[in-house]
Amino acid sequence: MSATRYEVPGWIGTVLVPTINICLAFLVSGLIIVVIGEDPWQALDLLISGAFGSQEAVGYTLYYTTNLIFTGLAVAVAFHAGLFNIGAEGQAYIGGLGVALVCLAGDANLPTFIIIPLCMVAAALFGAAWAFLPGYLQATRGSHIVITTIMFNFIASAVMVYLLVNVLIKPGQMAPETRTFAEVAWVPFLHEVLAPVGIKLARSPLNLSLALALLCCVVVWAFVWRTRWGYAIRTVGQNETAAVYAGINPKRCIVLAMTISGGLAGLVAMNEILGVQHRLLIDFVAGYGFTGIAVALMGRNHPFGIVLAALLFGALYQGGAELAFEIPTITRDMVVVIQGLVILFCGALEFMVKPRVESMYRWAHRTGTGS
Amino acid sequence: MKKTFLVAFLSCWISSVVIAADSEPAVVYDMGGKFDKSFNEAAYMGAERFHKESGMQYRDFEPTNEAQRTQSMRRLAGRGANPIVAVGFGYAAAVEEVAKEYPDTKFAIIDMVVDLPNVQSIVFKEHEGSFLVGALAAMASKTGKVGFVGGMDIPLIRRFACGYEQGVKHINADAEIFQNMTGSTPAAWNDPGKGAELAKSQFDRGADVVYAAAGGTGIGVYQAAKDDGKLAIGVDSNQNHIHPGTMLTSMVKGVDVAVYNAFKAGAEGKWVSGVQVLGLAEDGVGWALDEHNSSLVSDDMKAKIESLREQIIAGSITVHDYMADSTCTY
């Protein structure tokens, strides 16, 4: 085992294999597009230019990326403790509640530099609390985290609908939404931040939350790989019995990992609510929590990989929307099929390609060096 | 040579796009998607009718998240689409934002009021139409118990439910009404299985007529009614044809007419901005009677409903609007 690993360098598994997988996914998507009677090259062109072709396109892509970095990191942190957190969706949703409560209470009399950090803390705290309960149940009662987090998604949804329809709704309006928050609480858009320094960007929903997301990546990396707590969490994730033997308390690690995971998911609200919508509205999470699972898996639970995977999915979201916009026969469901194929090839079918590529590399290496 | 040809081709193509896009109308659907057999599909039918009659092309878009509402409207406006019809109250913020950026483009929004000079707001008095089908349900019911299945628990659906309840009570003050909402996620608009279960549970409690205001979920409700030999009432589009013989009627909401009229007014230059409130008097809402349900509606019932309709139009019966005070006390 160690001998074969020695022969195949890391970039085969981390760069080449994912690239081949993505190409295969696009190949199958192309075939499907041919079947429905459209030109796959045109579709590919629209997908790529739709995601990266203009400043506005890049802005939208990075805006989706921001959401997916948060949820991807959330899933990854839990995964390091061996926990499959399906509940990022609900945790992000409840995070939005935290942000809204702070804004509704304080946007009239708090300055920007107080209210935005306060919102950030509230988003993380509310998300963390929503993940703490399943984590606690898993640690103390053994209630399976997959089941409880899925259930908590539904509870979150029910709670939010109740609150938005009956309590937080701006009175007399049809849509179950809060009032728009005062401008002091808005996370500034990037095109607004850069305008005074002479950089003109096209308008897009991209806002400074991206910086927060990237900062979270660094913090998560440092936490998981450079702290005692991170080490304990990884040990529990790999072998709980060994962790106990090493004097680590798995219960505490499980609760801690879930709490951090929920906190990261809750930060989606910074981008969606404070960055873009400026009001709390129903179902603003729109599936980013679930896509975060795919992002974490593709990114190998490493922050750097998560950024790349989030960028890929962000591009698929934005490019896919443009594709559906430009070619009416390619519906939004078709775009979901393409995303699904990417997940299928990069996640589920990874071991279809990897062993073959590795043996090919070994063969080429052997014949190349003549050994 | 090849290059000049390409440039010439491209410039022709671009100019043709500009010409074609000059006053091409557009419609953006709500999250439910254009083939929900109900609300959005009605909008689609209206757009298709305009397309067939005038031969003009139109653009459409189905969003998958909130950000795409603004994005798609801005893209359409930027390309010169005019008028742009937004289907559903969820577009309120997007319409407000984009309509300010494109003051020369005409916008219409359905189910919500946006007060801008270039926006036409089209709202319906769903409570009036629901009152009529409620009265019909009470007349058709033998057990004195009727049901209501809503999609998600939002004010709009409560308005349907409240109008229905008033109609039922108007005919039979002792009638019992079972109300259930399908769920708390947007999936509630497209969950026929759960719709069927809810309808069945209402039948088990004695209901023999059930009204669904739940988008695609309604399909399951109607199927359950057919399976159990009970009656169901459709919503938004005329859904009587789905199960002839067990569909008592449908509460028709003129979303198709609204989209058609907006497109037509835009094409003919007869656009009027402002708020249009479409109730029974304007034929914006109503009840559907056709060959599929004529055997279920006796002449007496028909006469009674028509007289109620006239009384509501005349103002001698006022139907309480849930939205007026966020309660259903009347």
XYZ file of C-alpha atoms in Angstrom:
701
model
C 0.000 0.000 0.000
C 2.657 2.465 1.015
C 4.782 1.390 -1.935
C 2.086 2.202 -4.494
C 1.364 5.478 -2.772
C 5.001 6.352 -3.063
C 4.917 5.852 -6.792
C 1.890 8.072 -7.533
C 2.365 11.756 -6.743
C -0.371 13.741 -4.998
C -1.386 15.885 -7.941
C -2.796 12.830 -9.717
C -5.464 12.434 -7.060
C -6.068 16.098 -6.304
C -5.845 17.713 -9.750
C -5.862 15.251 -12.619
C -8.590 12.882 -11.445
C -11.104 15.649 -10.556
C -10.411 17.329 -13.907
C -11.062 14.076 -15.766
C -14.218 13.557 -13.726
C -15.517 17.021 -14.560
C -14.739 16.495 -18.235
C -16.632 13.195 -18.164
C -19.594 14.904 -16.508
C -19.590 17.588 -19.202
C -19.274 14.924 -21.888
C -22.404 13.141 -20.664
C -24.189 16.488 -20.250
C -23.220 17.313 -23.837
C -24.711 14.049 -25.059
C -27.954 14.843 -23.254
C -28.005 18.304 -24.826
C -27.530 16.687 -28.253
C -30.458 14.380 -27.506
C -32.768 17.303 -26.745
C -31.712 18.855 -30.034
C -29.374 21.688 -29.038
C -25.763 22.401 -29.888
C -23.567 21.209 -26.980
C -20.662 23.510 -27.940
C -22.926 26.515 -27.881
C -24.283 25.349 -24.533
C -20.778 24.919 -23.123
C -19.802 28.329 -24.449
C -22.858 29.914 -22.827
C -22.214 28.085 -19.579
C -18.615 29.304 -19.351
C -19.163 32.827 -20.655
C -22.281 33.043 -18.522
C -20.199 32.310 -15.452
C -16.988 34.188 -16.286
C -17.667 36.203 -19.436
C -18.250 39.612 -17.894
C -17.700 41.442 -14.639
C -21.339 41.002 -13.775
C -21.122 37.257 -14.491
C -18.026 36.864 -12.319
C -19.763 38.862 -9.592
C -22.732 36.513 -9.561
C -20.488 33.450 -9.684
C -18.497 34.671 -6.694
C -21.682 35.584 -4.856
C -22.898 31.980 -5.167
C -19.391 30.814 -4.306
C -19.561 32.775 -1.036
C -22.665 30.906 0.094
C -21.184 27.580 -0.895
C -17.886 28.229 0.908
C -19.808 28.775 4.151
C -21.923 25.648 3.809
C -19.036 23.616 2.398
C -16.857 24.506 5.382
C -19.746 23.717 7.710
C -20.155 20.219 6.306
C -16.385 19.666 6.267
C -15.812 20.580 9.921
C -18.488 18.126 11.020
C -17.094 15.547 8.649
C -13.684 15.717 10.310
C -15.397 14.484 13.473
C -17.019 11.692 11.467
C -20.388 13.443 11.453
C -22.505 13.888 8.372
C -24.218 17.242 8.882
C -27.177 17.326 6.482
C -28.611 20.242 8.433
C -26.597 23.166 7.063
C -29.760 24.234 5.259
C -31.731 24.662 8.462
C -28.772 26.112 10.358
C -28.318 28.786 7.705
C -32.051 29.507 7.782
C -32.012 29.996 11.566
C -28.846 32.069 11.203
C -30.982 34.420 9.136
C -33.351 34.720 12.069
C -30.480 35.863 14.289
C -29.462 38.526 11.777
C -33.053 39.708 11.359
C -33.674 40.009 15.081
C -30.557 42.125 15.578
C -31.429 44.330 12.608
C -35.081 44.769 13.499
C -34.151 45.710 17.041
C -31.098 47.819 16.427
C -30.876 49.208 12.903
C -32.457 52.498 13.976
C -29.852 53.486 16.508
C -26.688 51.407 16.092
C -23.816 52.448 13.808
C -22.527 50.188 11.038
C -19.348 49.136 12.794
C -21.344 47.799 15.735
C -24.405 46.341 14.058
C -22.593 44.311 11.380
C -20.292 42.480 13.829
C -23.301 42.007 16.085
C -25.239 40.454 13.205
C -22.288 38.232 12.433
C -22.193 36.971 15.997
C -25.966 36.468 15.985
C -25.886 34.566 12.670
C -23.156 32.269 13.934
C -24.762 31.833 17.356
C -28.203 30.995 16.001
C -26.792 28.589 13.426
C -24.556 27.049 16.092
C -27.470 26.624 18.487
C -29.464 24.847 15.788
C -26.586 22.415 15.248
C -25.785 22.104 18.941
C -29.016 20.250 19.699
C -28.489 17.416 17.184
C -24.825 17.311 18.209
C -25.761 17.030 21.860
C -28.327 14.327 21.111
C -25.746 12.411 19.091
C -23.123 12.686 21.805
C -25.282 11.827 24.788
C -28.150 9.757 23.395
C -26.640 8.311 20.234
C -29.433 9.756 18.088
C -28.074 9.538 14.591
C -26.901 12.909 13.370
C -28.094 12.344 9.791
C -31.649 11.751 10.911
C -31.770 14.527 13.487
C -30.226 17.178 11.246
C -32.639 16.348 8.437
C -35.496 16.641 10.905
C -34.099 19.928 12.196
C -34.225 21.296 8.648
C -37.972 20.789 8.641
C -38.375 22.206 12.119
C -36.352 25.259 11.079
C -38.549 25.711 8.051
C -41.729 25.407 10.083
C -40.465 27.821 12.748
C -39.432 30.378 10.148
C -42.718 30.187 8.246
C -44.605 30.609 11.489
C -42.496 33.585 12.567
C -42.531 35.269 9.168
C -46.245 34.811 8.584
C -47.429 35.695 12.066
C -44.783 37.679 13.923
C -42.034 39.254 11.856
C -44.038 40.071 8.723
C -44.262 43.712 7.743
C -47.940 44.311 8.461
C -50.393 44.550 5.605
C -48.272 42.972 2.916
C -48.789 39.774 1.013
C -45.265 38.400 1.020
C -44.122 36.814 4.289
C -41.073 39.045 4.683
C -39.756 41.454 7.267
C -39.389 45.128 6.469
C -36.230 46.160 4.657
C -33.438 46.851 7.120
C -31.907 50.310 7.392
C -28.901 50.847 5.208
C -26.464 50.982 8.138
C -26.813 47.227 8.515
C -26.099 46.349 4.889
C -22.849 44.582 4.096
C -21.452 46.801 1.329
C -21.415 45.564 -2.247
C -17.980 45.152 -3.747
C -18.766 47.510 -6.621
C -19.655 50.175 -4.065
C -16.564 49.587 -1.948
C -14.198 49.801 -4.905
C -15.864 52.748 -6.640
C -14.221 55.440 -4.427
C -10.730 54.050 -5.106
C -11.305 54.358 -8.830
C -12.030 50.715 -9.636
C -15.294 50.528 -11.511
C -17.046 47.184 -11.365
C -20.329 46.121 -12.906
C -23.147 45.827 -10.418
C -23.646 42.369 -8.952
C -24.724 40.880 -5.619
C -21.086 40.223 -4.736
C -20.376 41.817 -1.362
C -17.750 41.853 1.332
C -19.087 38.605 2.773
C -16.733 36.916 0.319
C -13.832 38.250 2.380
C -15.476 36.841 5.496
C -15.858 33.473 3.737
C -12.193 33.408 2.769
C -11.217 34.422 6.289
C -13.320 31.527 7.591
C -11.366 29.203 5.304
C -8.093 30.258 6.931
C -9.548 30.016 10.417
C -11.007 26.581 9.747
C -7.707 25.386 8.318
C -5.827 26.641 11.349
C -8.406 25.195 13.707
C -8.569 21.732 12.176
C -4.881 21.240 11.479
C -3.077 23.526 13.876
C -4.907 23.311 17.200
C -5.263 20.712 19.880
C -9.044 20.809 19.480
C -8.797 20.226 15.747
C -6.491 17.302 16.361
C -8.941 15.840 18.863
C -11.823 16.243 16.427
C -9.913 14.551 13.626
C -8.901 11.721 15.919
C -12.507 11.131 16.977
C -13.546 11.199 13.327
C -11.008 8.598 12.331
C -11.258 6.260 15.273
C -13.386 6.984 18.284
C -12.017 4.061 20.291
C -8.461 5.189 19.719
C -9.474 8.710 20.701
C -10.835 7.477 24.015
C -7.641 5.501 24.531
C -5.685 8.692 23.859
C -7.635 10.475 26.575
C -9.882 12.472 24.247
C -13.509 12.989 25.216
C -15.480 12.142 22.039
C -18.714 13.625 23.338
C -17.172 17.040 23.728
C -15.568 16.794 20.307
C -18.854 15.845 18.657
C -20.713 18.729 20.258
C -17.890 21.146 19.482
C -17.602 20.096 15.844
C -21.338 20.373 15.306
C -21.523 23.773 16.994
C -18.745 25.175 14.832
C -20.339 23.581 11.796
C -23.675 25.235 12.531
C -21.997 28.564 13.172
C -20.333 28.477 9.768
C -23.617 27.556 8.091
C -25.361 30.406 9.884
C -22.974 32.872 8.247
C -24.746 32.264 4.925
C -27.196 34.826 6.275
C -24.464 37.486 6.180
C -24.191 37.096 2.427
C -27.848 36.471 1.613
C -29.696 38.646 4.108
C -27.300 41.479 4.965
C -25.406 41.403 1.693
C -28.106 41.026 -0.928
C -31.750 40.855 0.150
C -31.596 43.261 3.121
C -34.697 41.681 4.573
C -35.546 38.264 5.978
C -37.640 36.254 3.582
C -38.973 32.757 3.247
C -36.627 30.041 1.997
C -33.706 32.366 1.339
C -31.263 29.470 1.725
C -32.592 27.869 -1.474
C -30.603 24.650 -1.217
C -27.101 26.047 -0.553
C -26.930 23.859 2.545
C -27.431 20.726 0.494
C -25.084 21.794 -2.281
C -22.558 22.438 0.498
C -22.419 18.668 1.051
C -21.299 18.162 -2.537
C -18.848 21.045 -2.213
C -17.278 19.544 0.911
C -17.033 16.088 -0.662
C -15.482 17.433 -3.839
C -13.163 19.694 -1.895
C -11.914 16.697 0.142
C -12.977 18.576 3.297
C -9.997 20.882 2.932
C -10.612 24.654 2.862
C -8.579 25.127 -0.295
C -10.428 22.351 -2.088
C -13.708 23.756 -0.792
C -12.968 27.165 -2.317
C -12.294 25.511 -5.678
C -15.351 23.281 -5.475
C -17.502 26.216 -4.377
C -16.212 28.178 -7.339
C -17.110 25.297 -9.645
C -20.628 25.063 -8.268
C -20.968 28.846 -8.183
C -20.059 28.863 -11.860
C -22.578 26.104 -12.534
C -25.312 28.070 -10.726
C -24.598 31.288 -12.593
C -23.629 29.773 -15.953
C -26.588 27.434 -15.695
C -28.975 30.325 -15.153
C -27.559 32.066 -18.225
C -27.878 28.845 -20.187
C -31.534 28.505 -19.235
C -32.002 32.177 -20.051
C -30.433 32.007 -23.509
C -31.693 28.624 -24.709
C -35.353 28.219 -23.737
C -35.373 24.472 -24.456
C -32.713 23.977 -21.774
C -34.872 24.445 -18.715
C -33.719 25.030 -15.173
C -34.286 21.326 -14.529
C -31.765 20.531 -17.244
C -29.261 22.690 -15.380
C -29.926 20.618 -12.260
C -29.167 17.507 -14.332
C -25.774 18.953 -15.282
C -25.024 19.769 -11.634
C -26.147 16.290 -10.674
C -23.805 14.724 -13.225
C -20.870 16.712 -11.847
C -21.690 15.460 -8.352
C -22.140 11.909 -9.626
C -18.835 11.778 -11.449
C -16.785 13.694 -8.900
C -18.306 12.100 -5.829
C -19.862 8.728 -6.409
C -17.885 7.567 -9.422
C -14.527 8.812 -8.251
C -13.165 5.321 -7.855
C -14.127 4.450 -11.394
C -11.435 6.708 -12.797
C -8.842 6.990 -10.059
C -7.395 3.437 -10.037
C -7.131 3.433 -13.822
C -5.367 6.792 -13.951
C -3.011 5.688 -11.220
C -2.120 2.418 -12.882
C -1.647 4.264 -16.171
C 0.701 6.680 -14.448
C 2.676 3.822 -12.910
C 2.887 2.105 -16.248
C 4.036 5.275 -17.995
C 6.482 5.957 -15.200
C 7.961 2.453 -15.362
C 8.352 2.445 -19.133
C 9.592 6.036 -19.056
C 12.371 5.422 -16.541
C 13.005 1.944 -17.884
C 12.907 0.365 -14.451
C -11.926 36.770 -45.705
C -13.311 34.314 -43.287
C -12.971 36.915 -40.578
C -14.821 39.649 -42.460
C -17.578 37.207 -43.204
C -17.793 36.364 -39.551
C -17.880 40.016 -38.565
C -20.565 40.736 -41.147
C -22.563 37.772 -39.939
C -22.198 38.765 -36.329
C -23.213 42.354 -36.934
C -26.285 41.177 -38.859
C -27.109 38.776 -36.085
C -26.684 41.395 -33.397
C -28.779 43.962 -35.255
C -31.483 41.382 -35.868
C -31.471 40.577 -32.181
C -31.838 44.247 -31.370
C -34.745 44.590 -33.773
C -36.416 41.445 -32.559
C -35.927 42.462 -28.976
C -37.383 45.894 -29.575
C -40.726 45.298 -27.957
C -40.585 41.603 -27.301
C -42.642 40.963 -24.171
C -41.361 38.763 -21.389
C -42.754 36.864 -18.447
C -40.879 35.663 -15.378
C -42.514 32.855 -13.417
C -42.509 32.163 -9.727
C -40.462 29.395 -8.085
C -43.165 26.811 -8.715
C -42.157 26.678 -12.362
C -44.249 27.239 -15.436
C -45.786 23.766 -15.595
C -47.400 23.625 -12.161
C -50.861 22.996 -13.676
C -52.086 25.932 -11.647
C -50.904 29.476 -10.993
C -47.764 29.731 -13.118
C -49.193 27.595 -15.858
C -52.076 30.018 -16.133
C -49.547 32.777 -16.795
C -47.866 30.566 -19.366
C -51.210 29.931 -21.088
C -51.823 33.669 -21.293
C -48.419 34.261 -22.843
C -48.920 31.392 -25.303
C -52.325 32.738 -26.303
C -50.772 36.100 -27.090
C -48.016 34.364 -29.057
C -50.503 32.381 -31.144
C -52.783 35.303 -31.837
C -50.187 37.936 -32.609
C -47.362 35.740 -33.880
C -44.970 37.696 -31.691
C -42.250 35.892 -29.787
C -41.836 36.308 -26.076
C -39.141 35.436 -23.553
C -39.624 33.693 -20.258
C -37.562 32.595 -17.294
C -37.993 30.338 -14.260
C -35.810 31.337 -11.294
C -34.290 28.847 -8.878
C -33.331 31.257 -6.096
C -34.108 34.750 -4.840
C -31.138 36.469 -6.463
C -32.272 35.296 -9.883
C -35.503 37.235 -9.615
C -33.701 40.587 -9.854
C -31.048 39.184 -12.153
C -33.466 37.857 -14.747
C -35.606 41.001 -14.749
C -32.539 43.188 -15.178
C -31.264 41.017 -18.005
C -34.625 41.129 -19.762
C -34.969 44.883 -19.339
C -31.387 45.376 -20.505
C -32.167 43.487 -23.687
C -35.122 45.680 -24.411
C -37.898 43.296 -23.444
C -41.069 45.311 -22.964
C -43.418 44.824 -21.166
C -42.074 42.474 -18.505
C -44.669 40.603 -16.476
C -43.586 39.229 -13.090
C -45.774 36.416 -11.804
C -46.157 36.249 -8.039
C -45.789 38.476 -4.990
C -42.230 37.275 -4.486
C -41.145 39.640 -7.258
C -42.161 42.793 -5.386
C -38.645 43.804 -4.340
C -37.164 42.864 -7.707
C -39.774 44.838 -9.651
C -39.291 47.850 -7.429
C -35.545 47.777 -7.960
C -35.459 47.104 -11.685
C -38.406 49.340 -12.589
C -36.522 52.296 -11.103
C -33.446 51.464 -13.159
C -35.429 51.172 -16.392
C -38.056 53.916 -16.210
C -38.918 53.552 -19.918
C -39.664 49.847 -19.661
C -43.121 48.770 -18.618
C -43.527 46.250 -15.840
C -46.485 44.337 -14.502
C -46.641 42.372 -11.296
C -49.307 39.877 -10.334
C -50.589 39.426 -6.757
C -48.803 42.457 -5.337
C -48.877 46.248 -5.493
C -45.709 48.118 -6.472
C -46.304 51.843 -6.615
C -44.145 53.170 -9.447
C -45.125 55.146 -12.569
C -44.101 52.404 -14.994
C -45.553 49.474 -13.073
C -48.963 47.926 -13.460
C -49.986 45.987 -10.365
C -52.610 43.304 -10.838
C -54.219 41.907 -7.722
C -57.157 39.563 -7.452
C -59.975 39.318 -4.953
C -59.437 35.618 -4.341
C -61.731 35.819 -1.329
C -64.699 36.635 -3.550
C -64.144 33.685 -5.861
C -63.465 31.432 -2.891
C -66.710 32.603 -1.300
C -68.661 31.349 -4.320
C -66.998 27.945 -4.435
C -67.447 27.704 -0.644
C -71.163 28.313 -1.054
C -71.282 25.689 -3.786
C -69.366 23.247 -1.589
C -71.860 23.742 1.253
C -74.758 23.118 -1.131
C -73.168 19.989 -2.591
C -72.131 18.590 0.785
C -74.427 15.959 2.280
C -72.569 15.630 5.572
C -72.345 19.350 6.319
C -68.581 18.981 6.536
C -66.168 20.363 3.978
C -62.397 20.529 3.705
C -59.699 22.965 2.620
C -56.135 22.018 1.695
C -53.681 24.897 1.401
C -50.110 24.845 0.154
C -47.897 26.828 2.457
C -49.335 28.817 5.332
C -48.912 32.312 3.887
C -51.310 35.270 3.951
C -52.393 34.699 0.336
C -53.602 31.180 1.098
C -55.320 32.340 4.270
C -57.228 34.774 2.074
C -58.462 31.831 -0.014
C -59.355 29.880 3.109
C -61.151 32.785 4.740
C -63.298 33.515 1.678
C -64.137 29.832 1.369
C -65.135 29.608 5.011
C -67.462 32.596 4.653
C -69.100 31.082 1.576
C -69.673 27.786 3.358
C -71.109 29.458 6.449
C -73.327 31.681 4.347
C -75.191 28.619 3.081
C -74.929 26.454 6.169
C -74.051 28.292 9.372
C -73.545 24.984 11.207
C -71.163 23.542 8.647
C -67.851 22.214 9.859
C -64.711 23.164 7.954
C -61.442 21.252 8.184
C -58.385 23.254 7.197
C -54.956 21.815 6.573
C -51.791 23.302 5.156
C -49.537 20.950 3.251
C -46.205 22.053 4.645
C -43.823 24.780 5.626
C -41.302 24.543 2.790
C -41.885 25.588 -0.834
C -42.111 21.869 -1.589
C -45.645 22.226 -0.210
C -46.679 23.685 -3.575
C -45.771 20.483 -5.339
C -46.461 17.538 -3.071
C -49.399 15.588 -4.515
C -48.773 12.636 -2.202
C -49.197 14.691 0.915
C -52.140 16.522 -0.634
C -53.859 13.175 -1.134
C -53.160 12.124 2.460
C -54.556 15.366 3.849
C -57.672 15.072 1.701
C -58.153 11.461 2.812
C -57.872 12.411 6.460
C -60.497 15.085 5.924
C -62.760 12.554 4.205
C -62.272 10.209 7.173
C -63.532 12.959 9.436
C -66.682 13.242 7.353
C -65.892 15.865 4.745
C -67.302 15.177 1.307
C -66.139 18.278 -0.573
C -62.565 19.531 -0.485
C -61.070 22.720 -1.916
C -57.373 22.802 -2.723
C -55.413 26.047 -2.997
C -52.021 24.451 -3.185
C -50.600 24.591 -6.711
C -49.357 21.211 -7.900
C -50.260 19.600 -4.572
C -53.903 19.917 -5.625
C -53.455 17.115 -8.171
C -53.183 14.637 -5.287
C -56.203 16.149 -3.561
C -58.340 15.724 -6.688
C -57.114 12.165 -7.164
C -57.992 11.296 -3.559
C -61.480 12.723 -4.067
C -61.932 10.651 -7.186
C -60.693 7.476 -5.463
C -63.068 7.967 -2.518
C -66.011 9.146 -4.603
C -65.979 12.595 -3.004
C -65.950 16.025 -4.610
C -63.015 18.379 -5.122
C -62.699 22.022 -6.107
C -59.828 23.190 -8.298
C -57.974 26.480 -8.177
C -56.370 29.195 -10.340
C -56.861 27.481 -13.714
C -60.063 25.704 -14.712
C -59.162 22.219 -13.504
C -62.586 20.612 -14.031
C -61.235 18.489 -16.873
C -58.757 16.669 -14.625
C -61.396 14.301 -13.193
C -64.759 14.918 -14.887
C -67.521 13.830 -12.532
C -65.754 14.463 -9.231
C -64.515 18.009 -9.808
C -67.344 20.110 -8.403
C -65.931 23.312 -9.872
C -62.770 25.409 -9.985
C -62.078 28.811 -8.501
C -60.728 30.441 -11.608
C -58.255 33.273 -11.198
C -57.631 35.219 -14.371
C -53.833 35.131 -14.313
C -53.867 34.061 -17.962
C -56.074 36.977 -18.916
C -53.897 39.349 -16.919
C -50.711 38.241 -18.685
C -52.443 38.245 -22.071
C -53.856 41.728 -21.520
C -50.521 43.095 -20.340
C -48.721 41.706 -23.396
C -51.450 42.963 -25.694
C -51.585 46.418 -24.151
C -47.806 46.638 -24.460
C -47.866 45.623 -28.122
C -50.693 47.981 -29.015
C -49.377 50.912 -27.044
C -52.366 51.003 -24.737
C -50.429 50.425 -21.552
C -51.833 51.843 -18.323
C -49.827 51.814 -15.137
C -51.382 51.677 -11.705
C -53.281 49.168 -9.649
C -55.886 46.862 -11.126
C -58.016 45.020 -8.606
C -59.773 42.172 -10.337
C -62.734 40.647 -8.521
C -66.017 39.095 -9.513
C -67.222 42.349 -11.056
C -64.223 42.482 -13.382
C -64.368 38.737 -14.147
C -60.893 38.479 -12.650
C -62.049 35.626 -10.424
C -65.002 33.311 -10.798
C -66.244 29.760 -10.718
C -65.982 27.351 -13.627
C -68.996 25.602 -15.105
C -68.434 23.479 -18.190
C -69.329 20.082 -19.644
C -67.114 18.299 -17.109
C -69.045 19.370 -14.025
C -72.495 20.298 -15.349
C -73.915 17.016 -14.010
C -72.806 17.943 -10.476
C -74.321 21.412 -10.416
C -78.114 21.462 -10.402
C -80.072 24.384 -11.813
C -80.990 25.471 -8.280
C -77.360 25.527 -7.225
C -76.401 27.411 -10.337
C -79.133 29.997 -9.787
C -78.145 30.422 -6.140
C -74.468 30.931 -6.949
C -75.295 33.376 -9.697
C -77.477 35.366 -7.332
C -74.700 35.373 -4.708
C -72.321 36.543 -7.376
C -74.591 39.420 -8.273
C -75.075 40.325 -4.633
C -71.329 40.479 -4.074
C -70.885 42.624 -7.168
C -73.735 44.876 -6.062
C -72.227 45.123 -2.612
C -75.130 43.686 -0.668
C -72.820 40.890 0.481
C -69.331 41.930 1.458
C -66.724 39.228 1.684
C -64.168 39.894 4.369
C -60.612 40.041 3.045
C -58.104 38.313 5.315
C -55.441 40.774 4.211
C -57.456 43.735 5.481
C -56.750 43.031 9.135
C -54.847 39.713 9.097
C -57.700 37.922 10.793
C -60.629 35.922 9.569
C -63.342 37.406 11.752
C -66.329 38.613 9.798
